[in-house]
Coordinates of C-alpha atoms in Angstrom, one line a residue:
Chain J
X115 CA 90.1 123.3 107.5
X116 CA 88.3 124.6 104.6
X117 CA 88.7 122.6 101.5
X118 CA 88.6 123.4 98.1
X119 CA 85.9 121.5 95.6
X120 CA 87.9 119.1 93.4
X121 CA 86.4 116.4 91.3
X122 CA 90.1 115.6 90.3
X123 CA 90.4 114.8 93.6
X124 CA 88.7 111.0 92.9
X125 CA 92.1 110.2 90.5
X126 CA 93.9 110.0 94.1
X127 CA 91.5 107.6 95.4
X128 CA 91.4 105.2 92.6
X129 CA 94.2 103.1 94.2
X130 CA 92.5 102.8 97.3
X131 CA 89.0 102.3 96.3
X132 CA 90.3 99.6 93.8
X133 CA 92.0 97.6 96.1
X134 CA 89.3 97.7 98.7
X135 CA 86.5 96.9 96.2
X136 CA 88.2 94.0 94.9
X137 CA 88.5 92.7 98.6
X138 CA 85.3 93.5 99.8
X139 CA 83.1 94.4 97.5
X140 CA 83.3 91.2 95.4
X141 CA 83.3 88.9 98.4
X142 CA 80.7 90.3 99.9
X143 CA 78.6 89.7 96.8
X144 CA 79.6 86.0 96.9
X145 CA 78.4 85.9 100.7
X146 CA 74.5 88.2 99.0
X147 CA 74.7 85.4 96.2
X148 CA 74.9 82.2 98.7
X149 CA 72.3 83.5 101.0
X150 CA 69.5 83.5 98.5
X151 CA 70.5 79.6 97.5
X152 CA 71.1 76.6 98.0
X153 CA 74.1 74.2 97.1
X154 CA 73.8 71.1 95.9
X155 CA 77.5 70.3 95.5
X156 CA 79.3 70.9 91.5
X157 CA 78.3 74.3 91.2
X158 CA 74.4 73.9 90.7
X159 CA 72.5 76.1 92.8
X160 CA 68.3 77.0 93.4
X161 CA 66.9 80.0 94.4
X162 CA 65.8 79.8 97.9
X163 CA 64.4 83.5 98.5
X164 CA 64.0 84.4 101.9
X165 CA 64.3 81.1 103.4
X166 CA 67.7 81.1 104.9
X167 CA 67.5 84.7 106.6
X168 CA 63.9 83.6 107.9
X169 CA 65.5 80.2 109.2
X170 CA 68.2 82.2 111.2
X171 CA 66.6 84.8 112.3
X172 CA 63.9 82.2 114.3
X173 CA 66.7 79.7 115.0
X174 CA 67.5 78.8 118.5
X175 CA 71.2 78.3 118.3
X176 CA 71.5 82.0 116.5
X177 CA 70.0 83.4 119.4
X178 CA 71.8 81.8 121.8
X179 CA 75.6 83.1 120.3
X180 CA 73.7 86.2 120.0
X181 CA 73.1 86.1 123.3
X182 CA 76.7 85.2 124.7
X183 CA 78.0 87.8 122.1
X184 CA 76.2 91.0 123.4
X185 CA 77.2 89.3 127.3
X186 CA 80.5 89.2 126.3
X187 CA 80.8 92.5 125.1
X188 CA 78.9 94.4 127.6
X189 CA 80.8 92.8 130.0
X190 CA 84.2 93.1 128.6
X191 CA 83.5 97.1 128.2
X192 CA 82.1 97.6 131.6
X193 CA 85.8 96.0 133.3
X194 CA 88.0 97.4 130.0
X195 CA 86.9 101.1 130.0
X196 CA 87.0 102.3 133.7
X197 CA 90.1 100.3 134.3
X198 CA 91.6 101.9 131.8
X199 CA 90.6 105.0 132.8
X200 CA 92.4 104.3 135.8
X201 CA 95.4 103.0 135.0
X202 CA 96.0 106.1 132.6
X203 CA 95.0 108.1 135.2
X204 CA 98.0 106.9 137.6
X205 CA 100.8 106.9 135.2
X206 CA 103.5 109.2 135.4
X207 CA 103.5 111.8 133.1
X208 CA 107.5 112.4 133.2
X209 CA 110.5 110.8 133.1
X210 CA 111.7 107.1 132.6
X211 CA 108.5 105.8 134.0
X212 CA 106.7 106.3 130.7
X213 CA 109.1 104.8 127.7
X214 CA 108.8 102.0 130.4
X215 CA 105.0 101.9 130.8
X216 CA 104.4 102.6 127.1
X217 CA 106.2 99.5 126.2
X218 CA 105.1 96.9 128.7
X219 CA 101.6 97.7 128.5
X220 CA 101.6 97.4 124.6
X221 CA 103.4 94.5 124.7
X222 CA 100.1 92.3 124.6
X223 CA 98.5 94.1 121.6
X224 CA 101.8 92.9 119.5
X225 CA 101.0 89.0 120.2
X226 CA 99.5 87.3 117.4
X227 CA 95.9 86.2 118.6
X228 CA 96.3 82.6 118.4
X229 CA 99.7 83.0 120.7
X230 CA 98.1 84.9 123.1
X231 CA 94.6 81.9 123.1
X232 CA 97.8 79.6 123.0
X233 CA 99.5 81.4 126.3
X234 CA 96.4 81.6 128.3
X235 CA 95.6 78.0 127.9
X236 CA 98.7 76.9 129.3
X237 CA 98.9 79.8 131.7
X238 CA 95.1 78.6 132.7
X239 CA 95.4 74.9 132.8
X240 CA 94.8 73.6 136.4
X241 CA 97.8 71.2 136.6
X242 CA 100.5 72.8 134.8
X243 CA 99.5 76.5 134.5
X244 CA 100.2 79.3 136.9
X245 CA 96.9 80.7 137.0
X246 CA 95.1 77.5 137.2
X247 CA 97.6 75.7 140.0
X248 CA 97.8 79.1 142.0
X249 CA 93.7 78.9 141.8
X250 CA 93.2 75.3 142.6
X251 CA 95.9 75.5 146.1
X252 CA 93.8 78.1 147.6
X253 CA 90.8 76.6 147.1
X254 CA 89.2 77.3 144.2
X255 CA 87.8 73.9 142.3
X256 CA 88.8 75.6 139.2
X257 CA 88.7 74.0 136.0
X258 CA 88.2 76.4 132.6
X259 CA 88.1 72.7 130.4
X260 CA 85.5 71.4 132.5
X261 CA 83.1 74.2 133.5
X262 CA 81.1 76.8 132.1
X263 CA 81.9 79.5 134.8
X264 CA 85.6 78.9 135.1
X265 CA 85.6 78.9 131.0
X266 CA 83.6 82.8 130.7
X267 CA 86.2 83.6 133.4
X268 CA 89.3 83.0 132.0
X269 CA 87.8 84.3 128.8
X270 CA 87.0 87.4 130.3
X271 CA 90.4 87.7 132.0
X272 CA 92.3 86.7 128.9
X273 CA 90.7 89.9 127.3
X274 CA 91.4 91.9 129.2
X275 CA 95.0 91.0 129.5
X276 CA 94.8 91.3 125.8
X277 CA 92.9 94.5 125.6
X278 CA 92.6 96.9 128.4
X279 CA 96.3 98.6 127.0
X280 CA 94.5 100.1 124.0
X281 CA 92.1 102.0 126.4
X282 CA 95.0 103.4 128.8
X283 CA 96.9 104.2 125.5
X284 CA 94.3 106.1 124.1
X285 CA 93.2 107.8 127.7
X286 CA 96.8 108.3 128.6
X287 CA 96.8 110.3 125.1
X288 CA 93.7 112.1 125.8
X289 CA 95.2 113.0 129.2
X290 CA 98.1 114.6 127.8
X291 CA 96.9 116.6 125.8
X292 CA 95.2 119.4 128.1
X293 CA 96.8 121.8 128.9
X294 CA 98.9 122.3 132.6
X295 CA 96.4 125.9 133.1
X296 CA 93.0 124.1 133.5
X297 CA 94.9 121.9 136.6
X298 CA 95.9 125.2 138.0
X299 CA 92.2 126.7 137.7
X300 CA 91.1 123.8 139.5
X301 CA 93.4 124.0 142.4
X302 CA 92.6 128.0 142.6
X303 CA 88.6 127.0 142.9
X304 CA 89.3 124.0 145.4
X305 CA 88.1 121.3 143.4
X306 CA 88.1 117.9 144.9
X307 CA 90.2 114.9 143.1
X308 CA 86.6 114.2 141.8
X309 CA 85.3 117.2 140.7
X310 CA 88.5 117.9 138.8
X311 CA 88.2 114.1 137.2
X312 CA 84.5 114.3 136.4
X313 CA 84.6 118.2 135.2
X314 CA 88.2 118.5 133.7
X315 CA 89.6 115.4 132.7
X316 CA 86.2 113.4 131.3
X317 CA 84.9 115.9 128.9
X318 CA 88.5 116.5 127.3
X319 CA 88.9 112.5 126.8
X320 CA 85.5 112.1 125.6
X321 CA 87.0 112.0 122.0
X322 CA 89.6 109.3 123.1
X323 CA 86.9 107.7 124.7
X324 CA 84.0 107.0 122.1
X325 CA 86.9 105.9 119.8
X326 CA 88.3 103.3 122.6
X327 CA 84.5 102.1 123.2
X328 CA 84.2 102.2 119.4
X329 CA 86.9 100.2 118.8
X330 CA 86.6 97.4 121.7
X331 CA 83.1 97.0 120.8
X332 CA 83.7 96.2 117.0
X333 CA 86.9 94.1 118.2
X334 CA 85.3 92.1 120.5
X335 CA 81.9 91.9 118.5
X336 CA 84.3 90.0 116.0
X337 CA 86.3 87.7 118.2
X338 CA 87.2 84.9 116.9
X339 CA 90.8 83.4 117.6
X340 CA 91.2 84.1 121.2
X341 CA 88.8 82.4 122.2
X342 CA 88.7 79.8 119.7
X343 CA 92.1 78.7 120.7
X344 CA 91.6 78.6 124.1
X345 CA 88.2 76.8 125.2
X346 CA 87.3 75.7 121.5
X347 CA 84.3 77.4 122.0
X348 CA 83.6 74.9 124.9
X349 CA 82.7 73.4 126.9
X350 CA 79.8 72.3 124.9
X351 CA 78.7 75.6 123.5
X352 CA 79.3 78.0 126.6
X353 CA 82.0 80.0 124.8
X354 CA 81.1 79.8 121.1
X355 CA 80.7 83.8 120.2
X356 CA 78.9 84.6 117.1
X357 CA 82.4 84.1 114.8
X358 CA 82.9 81.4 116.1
X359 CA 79.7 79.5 115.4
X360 CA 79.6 80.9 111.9
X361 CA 82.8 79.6 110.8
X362 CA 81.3 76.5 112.6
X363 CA 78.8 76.4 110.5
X364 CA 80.0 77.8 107.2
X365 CA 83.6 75.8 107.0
X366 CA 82.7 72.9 109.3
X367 CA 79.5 71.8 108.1
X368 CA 79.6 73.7 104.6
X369 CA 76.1 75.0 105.3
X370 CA 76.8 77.8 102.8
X371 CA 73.2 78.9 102.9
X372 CA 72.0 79.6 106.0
X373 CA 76.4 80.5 106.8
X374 CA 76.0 83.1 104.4
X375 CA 72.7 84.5 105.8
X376 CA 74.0 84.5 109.2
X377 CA 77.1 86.8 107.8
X378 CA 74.8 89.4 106.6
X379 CA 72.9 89.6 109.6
X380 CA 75.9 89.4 111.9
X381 CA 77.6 92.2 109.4
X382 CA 74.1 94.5 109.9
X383 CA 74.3 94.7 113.3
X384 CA 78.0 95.7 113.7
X385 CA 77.2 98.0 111.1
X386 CA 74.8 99.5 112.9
X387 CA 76.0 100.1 115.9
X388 CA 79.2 101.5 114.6
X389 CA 77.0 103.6 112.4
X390 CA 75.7 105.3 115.6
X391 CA 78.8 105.6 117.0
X392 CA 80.6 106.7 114.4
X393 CA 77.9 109.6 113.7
X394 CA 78.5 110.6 117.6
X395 CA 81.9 110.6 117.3
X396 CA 81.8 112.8 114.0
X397 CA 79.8 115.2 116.3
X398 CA 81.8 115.6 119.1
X399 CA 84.8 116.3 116.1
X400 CA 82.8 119.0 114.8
X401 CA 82.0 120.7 118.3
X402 CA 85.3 120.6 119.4
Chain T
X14 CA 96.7 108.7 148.6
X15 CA 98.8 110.8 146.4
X16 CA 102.3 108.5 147.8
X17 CA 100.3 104.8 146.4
X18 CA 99.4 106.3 143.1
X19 CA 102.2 104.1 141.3
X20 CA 100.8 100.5 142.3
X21 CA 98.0 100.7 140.0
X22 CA 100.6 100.7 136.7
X23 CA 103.0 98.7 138.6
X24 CA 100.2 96.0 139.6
X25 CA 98.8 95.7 135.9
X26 CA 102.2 95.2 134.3
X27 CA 103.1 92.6 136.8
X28 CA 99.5 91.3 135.5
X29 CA 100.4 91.7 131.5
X30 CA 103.9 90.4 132.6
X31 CA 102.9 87.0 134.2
X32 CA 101.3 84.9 130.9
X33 CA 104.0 86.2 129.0
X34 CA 106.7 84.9 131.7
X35 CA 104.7 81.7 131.8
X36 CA 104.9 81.2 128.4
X37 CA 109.3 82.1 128.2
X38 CA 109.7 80.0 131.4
X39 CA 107.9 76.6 129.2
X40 CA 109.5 77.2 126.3
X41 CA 113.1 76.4 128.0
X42 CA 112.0 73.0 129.7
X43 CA 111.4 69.9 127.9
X44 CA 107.6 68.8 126.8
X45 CA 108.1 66.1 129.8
X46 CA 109.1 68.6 132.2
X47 CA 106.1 70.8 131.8
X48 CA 103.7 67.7 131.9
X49 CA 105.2 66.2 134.5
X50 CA 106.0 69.1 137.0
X51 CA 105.0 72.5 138.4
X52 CA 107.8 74.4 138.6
X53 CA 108.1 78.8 138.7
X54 CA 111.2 78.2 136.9
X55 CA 113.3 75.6 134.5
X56 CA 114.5 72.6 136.5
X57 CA 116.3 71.5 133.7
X58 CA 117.2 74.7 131.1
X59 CA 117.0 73.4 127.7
X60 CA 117.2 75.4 124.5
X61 CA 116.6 72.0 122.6
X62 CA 113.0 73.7 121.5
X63 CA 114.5 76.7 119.9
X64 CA 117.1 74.9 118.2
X65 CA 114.8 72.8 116.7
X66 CA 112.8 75.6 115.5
X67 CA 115.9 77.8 114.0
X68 CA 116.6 74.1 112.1
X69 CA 113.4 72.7 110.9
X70 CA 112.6 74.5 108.0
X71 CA 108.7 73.9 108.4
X72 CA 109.5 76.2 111.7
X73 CA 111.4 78.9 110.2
X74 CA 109.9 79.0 107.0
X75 CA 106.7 79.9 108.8
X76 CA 108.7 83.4 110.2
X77 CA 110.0 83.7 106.9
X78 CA 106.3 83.7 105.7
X79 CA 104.5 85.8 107.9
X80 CA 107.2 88.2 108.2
X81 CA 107.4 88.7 103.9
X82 CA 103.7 89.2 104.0
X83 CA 103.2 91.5 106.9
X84 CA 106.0 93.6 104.7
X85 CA 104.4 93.3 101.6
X86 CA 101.3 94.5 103.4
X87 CA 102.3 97.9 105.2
X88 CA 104.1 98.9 101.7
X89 CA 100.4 98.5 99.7
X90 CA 98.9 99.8 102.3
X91 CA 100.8 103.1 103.3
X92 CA 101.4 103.1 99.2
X93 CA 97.8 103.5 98.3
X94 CA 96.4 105.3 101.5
X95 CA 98.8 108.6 101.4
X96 CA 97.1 110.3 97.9
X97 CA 94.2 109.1 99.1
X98 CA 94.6 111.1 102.5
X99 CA 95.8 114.0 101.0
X100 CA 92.4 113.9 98.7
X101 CA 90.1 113.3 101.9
X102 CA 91.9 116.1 103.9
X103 CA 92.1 118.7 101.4
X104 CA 89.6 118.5 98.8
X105 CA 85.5 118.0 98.6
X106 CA 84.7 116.0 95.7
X107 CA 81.5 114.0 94.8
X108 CA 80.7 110.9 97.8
X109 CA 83.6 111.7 100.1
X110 CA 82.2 111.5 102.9
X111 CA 79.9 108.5 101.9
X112 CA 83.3 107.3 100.3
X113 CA 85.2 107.8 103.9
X114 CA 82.3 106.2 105.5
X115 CA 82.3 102.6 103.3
X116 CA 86.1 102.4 103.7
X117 CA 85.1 101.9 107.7
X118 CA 82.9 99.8 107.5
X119 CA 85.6 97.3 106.0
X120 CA 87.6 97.8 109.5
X121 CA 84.0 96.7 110.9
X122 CA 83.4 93.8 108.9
X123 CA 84.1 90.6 110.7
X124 CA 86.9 88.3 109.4
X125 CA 85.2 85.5 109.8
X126 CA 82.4 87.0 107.0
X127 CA 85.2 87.3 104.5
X128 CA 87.1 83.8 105.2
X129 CA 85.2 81.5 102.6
X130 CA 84.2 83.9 99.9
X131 CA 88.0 85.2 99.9
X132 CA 89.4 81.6 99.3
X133 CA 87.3 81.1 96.8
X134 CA 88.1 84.4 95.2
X135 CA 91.7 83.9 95.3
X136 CA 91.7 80.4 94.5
X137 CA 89.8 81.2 91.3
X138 CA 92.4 84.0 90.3
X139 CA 95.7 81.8 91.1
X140 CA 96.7 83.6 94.1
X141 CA 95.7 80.8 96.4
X142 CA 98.8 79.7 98.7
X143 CA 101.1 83.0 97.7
X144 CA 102.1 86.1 99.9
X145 CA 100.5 88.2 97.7
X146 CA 97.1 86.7 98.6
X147 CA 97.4 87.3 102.3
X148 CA 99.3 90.4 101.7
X149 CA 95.9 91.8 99.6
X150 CA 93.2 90.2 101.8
X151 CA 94.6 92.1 104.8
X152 CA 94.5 95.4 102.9
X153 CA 90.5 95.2 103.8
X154 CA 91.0 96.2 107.3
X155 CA 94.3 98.2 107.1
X156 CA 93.7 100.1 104.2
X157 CA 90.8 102.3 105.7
X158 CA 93.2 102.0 109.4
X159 CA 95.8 103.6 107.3
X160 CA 93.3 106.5 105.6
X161 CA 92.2 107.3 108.9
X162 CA 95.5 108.1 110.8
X163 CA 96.9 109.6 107.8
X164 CA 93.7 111.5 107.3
X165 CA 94.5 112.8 110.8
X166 CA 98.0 113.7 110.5
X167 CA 97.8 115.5 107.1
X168 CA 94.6 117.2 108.5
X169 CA 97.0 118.8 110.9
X170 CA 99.4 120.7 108.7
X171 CA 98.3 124.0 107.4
X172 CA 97.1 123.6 104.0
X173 CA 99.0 127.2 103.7
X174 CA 102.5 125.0 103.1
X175 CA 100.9 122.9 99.7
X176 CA 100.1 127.0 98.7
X177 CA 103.4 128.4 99.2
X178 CA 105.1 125.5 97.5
X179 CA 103.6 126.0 94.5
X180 CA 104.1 129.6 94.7
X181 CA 107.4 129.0 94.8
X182 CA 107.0 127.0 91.5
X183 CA 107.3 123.3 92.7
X184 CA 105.1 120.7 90.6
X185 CA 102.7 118.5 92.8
X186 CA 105.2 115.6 93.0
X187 CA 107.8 117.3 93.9
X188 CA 106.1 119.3 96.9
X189 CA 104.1 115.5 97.7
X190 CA 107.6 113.8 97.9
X191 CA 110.4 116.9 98.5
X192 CA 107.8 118.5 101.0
X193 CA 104.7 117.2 102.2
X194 CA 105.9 113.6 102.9
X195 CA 109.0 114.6 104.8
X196 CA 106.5 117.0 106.8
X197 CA 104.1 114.0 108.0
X198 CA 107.0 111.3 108.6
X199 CA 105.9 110.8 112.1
X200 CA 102.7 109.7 111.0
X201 CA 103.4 107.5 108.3
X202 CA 105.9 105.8 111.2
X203 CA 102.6 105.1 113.4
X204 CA 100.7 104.3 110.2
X205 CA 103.1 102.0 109.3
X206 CA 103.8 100.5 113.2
X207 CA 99.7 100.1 113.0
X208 CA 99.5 98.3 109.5
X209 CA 102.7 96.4 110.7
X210 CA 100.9 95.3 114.0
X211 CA 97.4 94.3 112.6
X212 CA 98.4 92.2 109.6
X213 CA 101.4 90.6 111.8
X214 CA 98.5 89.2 115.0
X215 CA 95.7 88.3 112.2
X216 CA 95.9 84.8 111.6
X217 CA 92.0 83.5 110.4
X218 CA 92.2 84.9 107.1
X219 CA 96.1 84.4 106.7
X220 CA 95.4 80.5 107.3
X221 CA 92.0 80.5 105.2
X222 CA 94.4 81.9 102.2
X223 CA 97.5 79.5 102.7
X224 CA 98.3 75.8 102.8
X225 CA 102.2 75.1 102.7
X226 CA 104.1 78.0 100.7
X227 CA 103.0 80.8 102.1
X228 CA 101.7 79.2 105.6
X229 CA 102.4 81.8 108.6
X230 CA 103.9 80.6 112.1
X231 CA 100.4 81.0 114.0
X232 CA 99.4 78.8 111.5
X233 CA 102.2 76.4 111.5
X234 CA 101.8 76.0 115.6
X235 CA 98.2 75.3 115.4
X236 CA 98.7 72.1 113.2
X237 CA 101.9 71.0 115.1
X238 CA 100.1 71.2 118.2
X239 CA 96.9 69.4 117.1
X240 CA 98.7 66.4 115.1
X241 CA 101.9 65.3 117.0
X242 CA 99.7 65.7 120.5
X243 CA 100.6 68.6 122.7
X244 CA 104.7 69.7 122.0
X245 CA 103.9 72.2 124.5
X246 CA 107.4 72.8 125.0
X247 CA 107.7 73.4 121.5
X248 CA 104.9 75.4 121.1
X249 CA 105.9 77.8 123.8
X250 CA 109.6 78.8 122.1
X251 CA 107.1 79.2 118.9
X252 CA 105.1 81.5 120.5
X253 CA 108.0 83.3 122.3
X254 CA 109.8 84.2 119.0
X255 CA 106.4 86.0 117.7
X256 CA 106.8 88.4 120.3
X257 CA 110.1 89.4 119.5
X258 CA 109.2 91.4 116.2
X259 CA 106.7 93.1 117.7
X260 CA 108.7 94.2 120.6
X261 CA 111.4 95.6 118.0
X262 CA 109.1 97.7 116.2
X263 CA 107.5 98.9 119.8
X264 CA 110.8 99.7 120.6
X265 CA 111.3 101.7 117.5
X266 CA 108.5 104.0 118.1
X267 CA 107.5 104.3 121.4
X268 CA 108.1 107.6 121.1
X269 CA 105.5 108.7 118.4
X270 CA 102.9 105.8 120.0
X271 CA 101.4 108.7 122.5
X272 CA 101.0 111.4 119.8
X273 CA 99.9 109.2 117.6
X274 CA 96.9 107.7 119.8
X275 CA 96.8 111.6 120.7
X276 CA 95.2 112.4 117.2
X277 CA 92.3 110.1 118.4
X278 CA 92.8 108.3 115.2
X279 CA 93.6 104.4 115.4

């Protein structure tokens, strides 16, 4: 659409811009202010330069939930996407079949996120849980309490419960929207389930697609309750993703500092990323 | 091939399905029960853990709670982000695009970021411990959600109609209001369902912001759980009952929920 130059145009943003400056602008300068000092209790700060970004940046335990972050995102994407994909891909497009679908699958993105850590703890839990007991009888020594493995698992599995519905949503929408004639030019030529999937289908949910990948990577890049409610971030550290160990560290030990220099950092790279994304995505608007 | 093709769906929903049965089949058996035995169903169905919640008014309280401020949010939020929509998808004015850009990056930034700065902001301005506070705090990530899909929807409709309106001699509130909002109803529906559905599952700055008064029911199960040992029992009906809102409002739109995820806006 063209639009029309309008300076006046600001007046209609003032509400918005106001309220989201005064939540993130002046918080965030709180977080700029505490990661260039150090507290000393009652209010009375010192300038501390560099110090706290240079601490983090070299610290061990930073590179670690780094570590399990960008594992635990990869990962999640790599199961998430193409099942999604799949799923949408099956579903009837007519008839009572989709008011049905539609409202199952978003049933999990309506649970608040400590509820759905909450259900998948008891739902996991080897005595009393289904997942757990059903594991354990056919011979799985499955404990998600105890060990590591069994911990990332359930994790894993517990997002993707959570998650993999906003993908088939937003494929399923994709899906639908092109048009019967391109199906019918593809069974004229002959083109294989594949061919028609890879050639046809792909390139019109591309849109959908960067937006579901854009979206699950900045969710899950920020996870925090979920996983938090369910393994504690344990055991030991196994499971503490990078929100995990900041509030850790920022509310638990009151290690403003370094807390607040780890924020910033942690911010950037989301940032970034999206910044990349969110450039492709603006591309692929403008081509299409 | 062709004959199978409904087992995927039906498999995955019978996956989505089971933790959520889990969790309706504790909440009617006693804490000792679920300890004690593994059972598919309730050996002995008892509704002793929702009564107690639907009387104790630490429980209900905590639906009244989360329930006022989820409200209070999606008003502010659709309020503030429908002239700002229109701006961003009909005029060009100085940093829109950088403008459009920042209000992203709030949906970007990580809760946990905001948590302590954002209790000691609203503590110092009195809001500490009100609806208000939480209400406000989540306009940070559904503000820009709410620019974005209305962004979409508004971008959709000629800008032909806003021309003919006034044409026909209507002021700009009355074509905004008498016109233009009736026009994009089904999208401030899924703006609203989307606002409704993020401030309703967010709980780590809700609880940062809120101590007794305003204290939302993920909250409230958290402590009960932790100080009276495991109420499991209890904490299942809990967690039952925050589905049910969610499910209403599903309900209410499933229609729209496919066009709206069809603008490729969310």
């Amino acid at each position: 659409m063209n639009k029309t130059i309008n300076q006046k145009a600001w007046y209609f943003v003032i509400p918005v811009f106001v309220l989201v400056a005064f939540n993130a602008a002046i918080p965030l300068m709180t977080v700029v202010n505490y990661s260039f000092q150090e507290t000393f209790g009652n209010n009375v700060f010192a300038w501390e330069g560099t110090r706290w970004f240079k601490q983090i940046l070299l610290s061990e335990r930073f590179h670690a939930a780094l570590g399990r972050q960008f594992a635990f995102t990869f990962i999640i994407l790599l199961i998430q996407i193409p099942l999604g994909i799949a799923i949408a891909l099956t579903m009837p497009k007519k008839g009572w079949g989709v008011p049905v679908c539609l409202i199952l699958m978003s049933m999990p993105l309506l649970i608040p996120w400590n509820v759905v850590g909450a259900m998948w703890n008891i739902f996991a839990l080897p005595d009393i849980g289904f997942l757990g007991y059903t594991l354990n009888s056919v011979g799985f020594d499955y404990n998600f309490t105890q060990q590591p493995g069994d911990a990332w698992f359930t994790t894993i599995l517990m997002d993707v419960w959570h998650w993999t519905s906003l993908v088939v949503l937003l494929s399923y929408a994709g899906l639908n929207s092109i048009q019967p004639a391109y199906y019918q030019a593809a069974e004229i030529d002959g083109a294989s389930r594949w061919a028609t999937f890879r050639y046809i289908e792909l390139p019109k949910m591309k849109k959908v697609l960067t937006l579901a990948i854009l979206l699950r990577f900045m969710d899950s890049f920020m996870i925090y309750t979920e996983p938090f409610v369910l393994t504690g971030g344990g055991p030991g550290n196994t499971t503490a993703f990078l929100s995990i160990d900041l509030v850790k560290m920022a509310l638990g030990q009151f290690d403003l500092g370094p807390a607040a220099a780890m924020s910033l950092i942690y911010f950037f790279i989301v940032l970034l990323v999206c910044w990349v994304f969110y450039n492709l995505m603006m591309k692929n608007e403008a081509q299409s | 091939m062709k004959k199978y093709k409904w087992l995927v769906p039906t498999l995955y929903i019978i996956f989505l399905m089971l933790p959520i049965y889990w969790l309706i089949n504790m909440s009617f058996k006693t804490t000792t029960e679920i300890i004690n035995t593994y059972s598919l169903w309730p050996q002995k169905f008892t509704l002793e853990n929702y009564v107690k919640i639907f009387t104790d008014s630490t429980w209900y309280m905590g639906y009244v709670n989360s329930i006022t401020y989820t409200v209070f949010n999606t008003v502010i939020s659709v309020a503030a982000a429908l002239p700002a929509a229109y701006a961003f998808s009909r005029y060009k004015f100085l940093g829109d695009k950088h403008l459009f850009f920042w209000l992203l990056t709030n949906r970007m930034a990580p809760p946990a970021v905001f948590a302590l700065p954002f209790f000691q902001f609203y503590s110092s301005v009195n809001l500490f411990d009100t609806h208000i506070a939480v209400a406000l705090s989540h306009c940070l990530f559904n503000i820009p959600l709410a620019v974005w899909i209305l962004e979409g929807f508004m971008s959709a409709v000629p800008k032909e109609l806003d021309e003919t309106a006034y044409v026909d001699g209507y002021s700009f509130g009355r074509f905004f209001f008498k016109i233009f909002v009736p026009t994009i109803a089904a999208g401030i529906g899924i703006t609203m369902f989307f606002c409704f559905m993020f401030s309703w599952v967010e709980l780590l700055l809700a609880k940062t912001l809120t101590a007794t008064e305003a204290k939302p029911i993920a909250a409230t199960m958290t402590r009960t759980a932790s100080t009276s040992g495991y109420e499991l029992g209890l904490l299942a009906a809990a967690g039952t009952l925050t589905i049910i809102p969610g499910a209403i409002v599903i309900y209410f739109v499933k229609d729209y929920i496919a066009k709206g995820f069809a603008m490729g806006r969310v």
